[in-house]
Amino acid sequence: MQSQTWACEYCPDVFQDASTRDTHERTRCSGARARCVDLGISLGPYYKGQGSVSAPPPRATADVPEEREVSQHAPLQSHSSAEHEDEHGAAGNEAGSPVSSGGSGARQGNSDDTEDGLDPRADDSATGPQFDTQYAIFRLVMGANNGAGMSTKDTAFLMRILNSHGFRVSALRHWRSKRAIERYGMRLLLGTRTYHKSHVSVPGWPTLFTVQHTGVLEALAELWRHPANAPGFALQPDDDGEDGGSSTHKYSGPKSGSLWRLAQKLLKNGEIVCPIILASDVTTLSGHQRTRVWPVYLTCANIQYSLRWRETGRVLLGLLPMPHEKMTPVQKVILFQKAMHVLLHDLFPASQWGTPLTDPQGVVHTVYPILYAYVGDYPEICKVSCTLQLGSDMPCSVCYVGKNYLWVIRDGLNAPRTVEQQMRLLNDPEEAAKYSTHPVESFLWSFHRPSSKLGNTYQALMPDLLHILYGGVLPRLVHVAKGGDANALVLDDRLLAAYDAAILAGVPLPSGLYFSRNAYYSAAEHAAMLTVLPFLLEGRVEPVQLTAVVYFADWHHNHIRAESYTEESLRQMELDTAELVRLLMTQFPRGGHGWNLIKVHGFNHLPEAIRRGGHPREYSTAPYENAHIRNCKAPYRTSNKRDYEAAILSGSTTRHAMAVLPPASVEGPREYNTAAKRARLSRSNTLTSTSALLTDGTGTHTRGDALLAQYNAASEGCLSRYPQVMQQHGYSSATAQAHRAVALPARDVRTGEQSACYARAAVRHHGSPAFSSVEYRGGDSELRYGKLVLLLRAKKLGADLGDAEREVAYIKPWKRVGVDGPTGCVQLQEMSRPEAHDVVPITSIVRTVHVVRSFERPRIWLLNKWADGLRKGGV
C-alpha cells in the first residue's frame, strides 16, 4: 500500500508527515518567504531572525503555544500580534477559522472545503479591545469589488491592512480564497446563524421534500439581543387604566391591542410577552417565473414598526419546499403544514412554559412567545388555516361566511372558525368539505391550548390592506372607472400631471413613485393614486359616480390613514365601510361576481383586528414584500443560478450580522449635517446650506441680476416688482442669498419616525421649475395658502438692527374663492397683483400642500385635502 505524503504549498518538496511539512513551511521554505514578501505581509516570529523552532505546533492546534503563553500575561491595552492571536486567532481556530494553519491529516483537493462540518459561531472574545477595528476591516472586505470576489491585488491590500492592525496573517494560507476571508470575518461578528436541512414526506408522494431552516428560538434570541432594535423596544403593553372595550381607550400599536394586554395579565410579575409575527409568500426570482422560492420571515411586535423594515428587524427563518405541480391540493397543504411544524417545533413548548431571552440592554427575561399575527396574501392564509380557496362554499379563513355573502359588511354576522370546531372536522372529511376545510392538522393549534384564555388563534390571520385594498378593491375601481381606451389615456395624462405637480411641490404622496403612461400600477402606486383619483375623474364620469369616488377617498383618509382608533371610530368605520361597498355596487357595477369578492369581505374583519392588534400597518405584508428584494432577488442575481438557495440563506446571515458593524471609520459613523437632519432634530424649519447671490436687477452684480431674471421667468413673472415688495415688508433687496429649499419637520406615516419634507423654490429641480405650494401664517397670523417663489437670507431694514440678516420666504398668495361641490376641496385662484405678495419668516411656513389645477375649469385650483406634506406616506 502506497504511503501518504504531504506536499509543501509553496515549493516542490514532499514530506512523510504533516508536522515536518508544517515546520518546513513556517521556517525554511524559500517559496513561502518570497510569497509573503511579494504581498507585503509580516512574516511572523519565525522569520524575524529568531532561527527555526524545533517543534512547531501541529496543524490542528489552535496556535503557537509559545506565543499564547506570552499573550496570557500581556496587558489588555496591548495590541501586539501575540495578544491579538490569543484573543481572536485561537478562538477562531477552535471554530474552524481559516486563519488557522489548516486541519490535521492529509490535504486533498481544494482546502476551502475543509471547514464545512464545523460550527461557524463566534466566540466571546469577539468583543475584545480591537472589536471595532475588526468590524471596520471586514466591512471593507465584504464590499470589495461590489461583492464580486477578491483578486490577488485586493487580497494583498487586505493583508496590508490586517498587518497594520496587529493581525498575524502569515498563517492565512489560501491567498485567493474569498470564502476563507469571509469565514474569518463571520467568526468575529456577534453571532451567525446556521441553517439546517430537514426532510418531510407527504402521503402518496414518492419523494421527500427538503426544508432549510434555522432554529426558531435562536433566531428569536438574535432579534431580541440585537442592539439595532433597542430604540423603542417594548417589554410591556400600554397601561392607561382603561379596558380594551372602553369608549376612551385608543388603539394605535400592538401595545394597545387587547391580545398583548390580556396575555400580560395572565403572567406573573417579571415575565414578558413576545408577540410573534410570521410572514411567508412565494416570490419569483427569474423573469420566466420558473425559479421561485418560498421564504418565511420571523419578527416580533416588541420591535418598533419602523425597525421591522430593516434587515435587523426580521430574520429569514427558512425556505419552504416548493410543491410539485402534479400534487393534489390536499397534498400541498400537508406539505406546507409539515414544513411549518419543522420550522416552529421549538416555539410551541416555549409559548406554554416560557424561554429565557436577553433584551438589547443585556437584561435576561423569562419570555412567553404568543402568535400575534400571521401575514400573507389570500392563498397563503388559506394554506395556514387549511381552507379551500375561491369557489368553495365558505372561502374565508377566519369565519364561516357563505360564498354569496362576501359583500355584506356587518361585524359578528358570521360564526368564526375556532380550533375546537376545526379539530372535530379532522376525522370527518365529508363534514370538513361542507365547511370548506381540508382535513389536515394546522400548526396554529400548537400555539395555545383550545381552552386558552388568549382566545382563538385563527384571529391571528389578520386582514392585509396591501392586498385587500391597494391590490384588490382599488385597482378594480380604477379599471371600471377608466372604461374604454380613450378614457384610460386621458386619465393617464391627468395622473402624470397631478402626480408630477405633487412631486415638484414637495408633497410626498403615499409611495413617492413616478408613474408611466398606460402602465401596470403596483399596489403602492394605487395607494398614491387614491389621493388624486377624484380630480382625475372630474368630467369623465357621472356626478353620482364622482361622489362615490370622493366617499372612497374620504373613507381611506379618515379610517385607514388615521393615527389611532377608539370604539366610536371603529363603529363608524363599520358603518362607513358598508356604505362604501353599497356605493361601489350601485355606481360601478362589474361583470362576473361583481363586488362579491373575498377582498371586500376582508373589511369585515378589520375593526376586530384593530381591537386585537392595533393599527393595520402593524400586520401589513409591505415590510416582507419589500424584504424579498434584498433577501431573495438580489442574492439570486449574484449567484450561479444553481445553488441560489444557499446564496439566499448565507446572504441573509451576513447582512444581519454586518448590520451591527460601524462604518469604515473606527472613530464612528459620519454625521451628515443636512437641512433635513437639522430640521428633524430641532423641530424647526431649516434652509438648505447651498445658496447663490441674488441682487435686485440694478446692475450692481451681473450674476445676481441674471439669477433674479431666471427666477422671474421660471415663476411666470412673480418677481417683476421684487425690489418694491421687499422694501414694503422692511427688507433690503440689494443683495441676498437665495436658497433652493427649506426642510420642514414631518412624520413618516409608514414608519412612525420623525422625518422631514422639503418646500422648494428652485429654477430647476429634476429638469423642471419647482415652486411648492405652502400653508403659512401671514402678518396678521391668519392661515393662508400661497406659491413659494423665493427663499432668502436678506438684511432687515432699520437703524437699530444694523446688518442683521433674516431667513425669509417670498410667497405669492392664493385667493380662496369657495368650496368645490363634488370634491369638497377648497377652491383657489392666483392673485396677480404684485403688491399682494408676502415676505414672511421661514418659521411662518406650516406645511406643504398639494394644489391641483382643475381639469375642467382652467382658472380654478383645488386644494387636495387628502394629501398633507407633514405626513409622509406609505402603504
PDB file of N, CA, C and O in Angstrom, residues 396 398-402 405-406 408-417 601 604-605:
ATOM      1  N   CYS A 396     -63.599  31.972   3.422  1.00  0.00           N
ATOM      2  CA  CYS A 396     -62.855  32.815   4.361  1.00  0.00           C
ATOM      3  C   CYS A 396     -62.081  31.943   5.347  1.00  0.00           C
ATOM      4  O   CYS A 396     -62.588  30.927   5.829  1.00  0.00           O
ATOM      5  N   VAL A 398     -61.105  32.963   8.325  1.00  0.00           N
ATOM      6  CA  VAL A 398     -61.341  33.413   9.697  1.00  0.00           C
ATOM      7  C   VAL A 398     -62.757  33.088  10.155  1.00  0.00           C
ATOM      8  O   VAL A 398     -62.982  32.846  11.341  1.00  0.00           O
ATOM      9  N   CYS A 399     -63.718  33.057   9.242  1.00  0.00           N
ATOM     10  CA  CYS A 399     -65.102  32.821   9.637  1.00  0.00           C
ATOM     11  C   CYS A 399     -65.784  31.924   8.608  1.00  0.00           C
ATOM     12  O   CYS A 399     -65.256  31.677   7.519  1.00  0.00           O
ATOM     13  N   TYR A 400     -66.980  31.460   8.958  1.00  0.00           N
ATOM     14  CA  TYR A 400     -67.763  30.595   8.083  1.00  0.00           C
ATOM     15  C   TYR A 400     -68.788  31.428   7.311  1.00  0.00           C
ATOM     16  O   TYR A 400     -69.986  31.340   7.537  1.00  0.00           O
ATOM     17  N   VAL A 401     -68.319  32.253   6.390  1.00  0.00           N
ATOM     18  CA  VAL A 401     -69.202  33.079   5.591  1.00  0.00           C
ATOM     19  C   VAL A 401     -69.518  32.350   4.290  1.00  0.00           C
ATOM     20  O   VAL A 401     -68.660  31.686   3.711  1.00  0.00           O
ATOM     21  N   GLY A 402     -70.763  32.460   3.826  1.00  0.00           N
ATOM     22  CA  GLY A 402     -71.140  31.846   2.565  1.00  0.00           C
ATOM     23  C   GLY A 402     -70.534  32.584   1.390  1.00  0.00           C
ATOM     24  O   GLY A 402     -70.316  33.803   1.441  1.00  0.00           O
ATOM     25  N   TYR A 405     -72.216  35.827   0.098  1.00  0.00           N
ATOM     26  CA  TYR A 405     -72.450  36.937   1.033  1.00  0.00           C
ATOM     27  C   TYR A 405     -71.145  37.618   1.426  1.00  0.00           C
ATOM     28  O   TYR A 405     -71.043  38.190   2.513  1.00  0.00           O
ATOM     29  N   LEU A 406     -70.165  37.574   0.546  1.00  0.00           N
ATOM     30  CA  LEU A 406     -68.885  38.210   0.856  1.00  0.00           C
ATOM     31  C   LEU A 406     -68.992  39.730   0.873  1.00  0.00           C
ATOM     32  O   LEU A 406     -68.174  40.407   1.488  1.00  0.00           O
ATOM     33  N   VAL A 408     -71.398  41.514   2.199  1.00  0.00           N
ATOM     34  CA  VAL A 408     -72.119  42.014   3.372  1.00  0.00           C
ATOM     35  C   VAL A 408     -71.106  42.430   4.441  1.00  0.00           C
ATOM     36  O   VAL A 408     -70.267  41.629   4.852  1.00  0.00           O
ATOM     37  N   ILE A 409     -71.190  43.669   4.876  1.00  0.00           N
ATOM     38  CA  ILE A 409     -70.285  44.198   5.896  1.00  0.00           C
ATOM     39  C   ILE A 409     -71.078  44.384   7.182  1.00  0.00           C
ATOM     40  O   ILE A 409     -71.896  45.303   7.311  1.00  0.00           O
ATOM     41  N   ARG A 410     -70.865  43.473   8.134  1.00  0.00           N
ATOM     42  CA  ARG A 410     -71.530  43.573   9.428  1.00  0.00           C
ATOM     43  C   ARG A 410     -70.730  42.760  10.423  1.00  0.00           C
ATOM     44  O   ARG A 410     -70.517  41.561  10.226  1.00  0.00           O
ATOM     45  N   ASP A 411     -70.280  43.406  11.483  1.00  0.00           N
ATOM     46  CA  ASP A 411     -69.442  42.743  12.470  1.00  0.00           C
ATOM     47  C   ASP A 411     -70.263  41.698  13.240  1.00  0.00           C
ATOM     48  O   ASP A 411     -71.388  41.958  13.666  1.00  0.00           O
ATOM     49  N   GLY A 412     -69.677  40.514  13.420  1.00  0.00           N
ATOM     50  CA  GLY A 412     -70.322  39.457  14.181  1.00  0.00           C
ATOM     51  C   GLY A 412     -71.416  38.725  13.438  1.00  0.00           C
ATOM     52  O   GLY A 412     -72.151  37.949  14.043  1.00  0.00           O
ATOM     53  N   LEU A 413     -71.544  38.969  12.128  1.00  0.00           N
ATOM     54  CA  LEU A 413     -72.609  38.322  11.369  1.00  0.00           C
ATOM     55  C   LEU A 413     -72.334  36.833  11.167  1.00  0.00           C
ATOM     56  O   LEU A 413     -73.249  36.009  11.200  1.00  0.00           O
ATOM     57  N   ASN A 414     -71.060  36.462  10.994  1.00  0.00           N
ATOM     58  CA  ASN A 414     -70.697  35.087  10.669  1.00  0.00           C
ATOM     59  C   ASN A 414     -69.979  34.436  11.845  1.00  0.00           C
ATOM     60  O   ASN A 414     -69.234  35.094  12.585  1.00  0.00           O
ATOM     61  N   ALA A 415     -70.202  33.144  12.015  1.00  0.00           N
ATOM     62  CA  ALA A 415     -69.547  32.391  13.088  1.00  0.00           C
ATOM     63  C   ALA A 415     -68.066  32.264  12.785  1.00  0.00           C
ATOM     64  O   ALA A 415     -67.675  31.953  11.656  1.00  0.00           O
ATOM     65  N   PRO A 416     -67.184  32.501  13.753  1.00  0.00           N
ATOM     66  CA  PRO A 416     -65.743  32.417  13.499  1.00  0.00           C
ATOM     67  C   PRO A 416     -65.263  30.966  13.473  1.00  0.00           C
ATOM     68  O   PRO A 416     -65.842  30.083  14.110  1.00  0.00           O
ATOM     69  N   ARG A 417     -64.193  30.757  12.735  1.00  0.00           N
ATOM     70  CA  ARG A 417     -63.513  29.460  12.798  1.00  0.00           C
ATOM     71  C   ARG A 417     -62.786  29.361  14.126  1.00  0.00           C
ATOM     72  O   ARG A 417     -62.115  30.302  14.550  1.00  0.00           O
ATOM     73  N   HIS A 601     -64.710  41.214   1.548  1.00  0.00           N
ATOM     74  CA  HIS A 601     -65.055  40.596   2.827  1.00  0.00           C
ATOM     75  C   HIS A 601     -63.977  40.846   3.877  1.00  0.00           C
ATOM     76  O   HIS A 601     -64.281  40.856   5.081  1.00  0.00           O
ATOM     77  N   ASN A 604     -64.609  43.274   6.640  1.00  0.00           N
ATOM     78  CA  ASN A 604     -65.461  42.847   7.749  1.00  0.00           C
ATOM     79  C   ASN A 604     -64.648  42.571   9.007  1.00  0.00           C
ATOM     80  O   ASN A 604     -65.121  42.790  10.128  1.00  0.00           O
ATOM     81  N   HIS A 605     -63.431  42.060   8.842  1.00  0.00           N
ATOM     82  CA  HIS A 605     -62.605  41.659   9.982  1.00  0.00           C
ATOM     83  C   HIS A 605     -61.650  42.768  10.441  1.00  0.00           C
ATOM     84  O   HIS A 605     -60.897  42.556  11.389  1.00  0.00           O
TER      85      HIS A 605
END
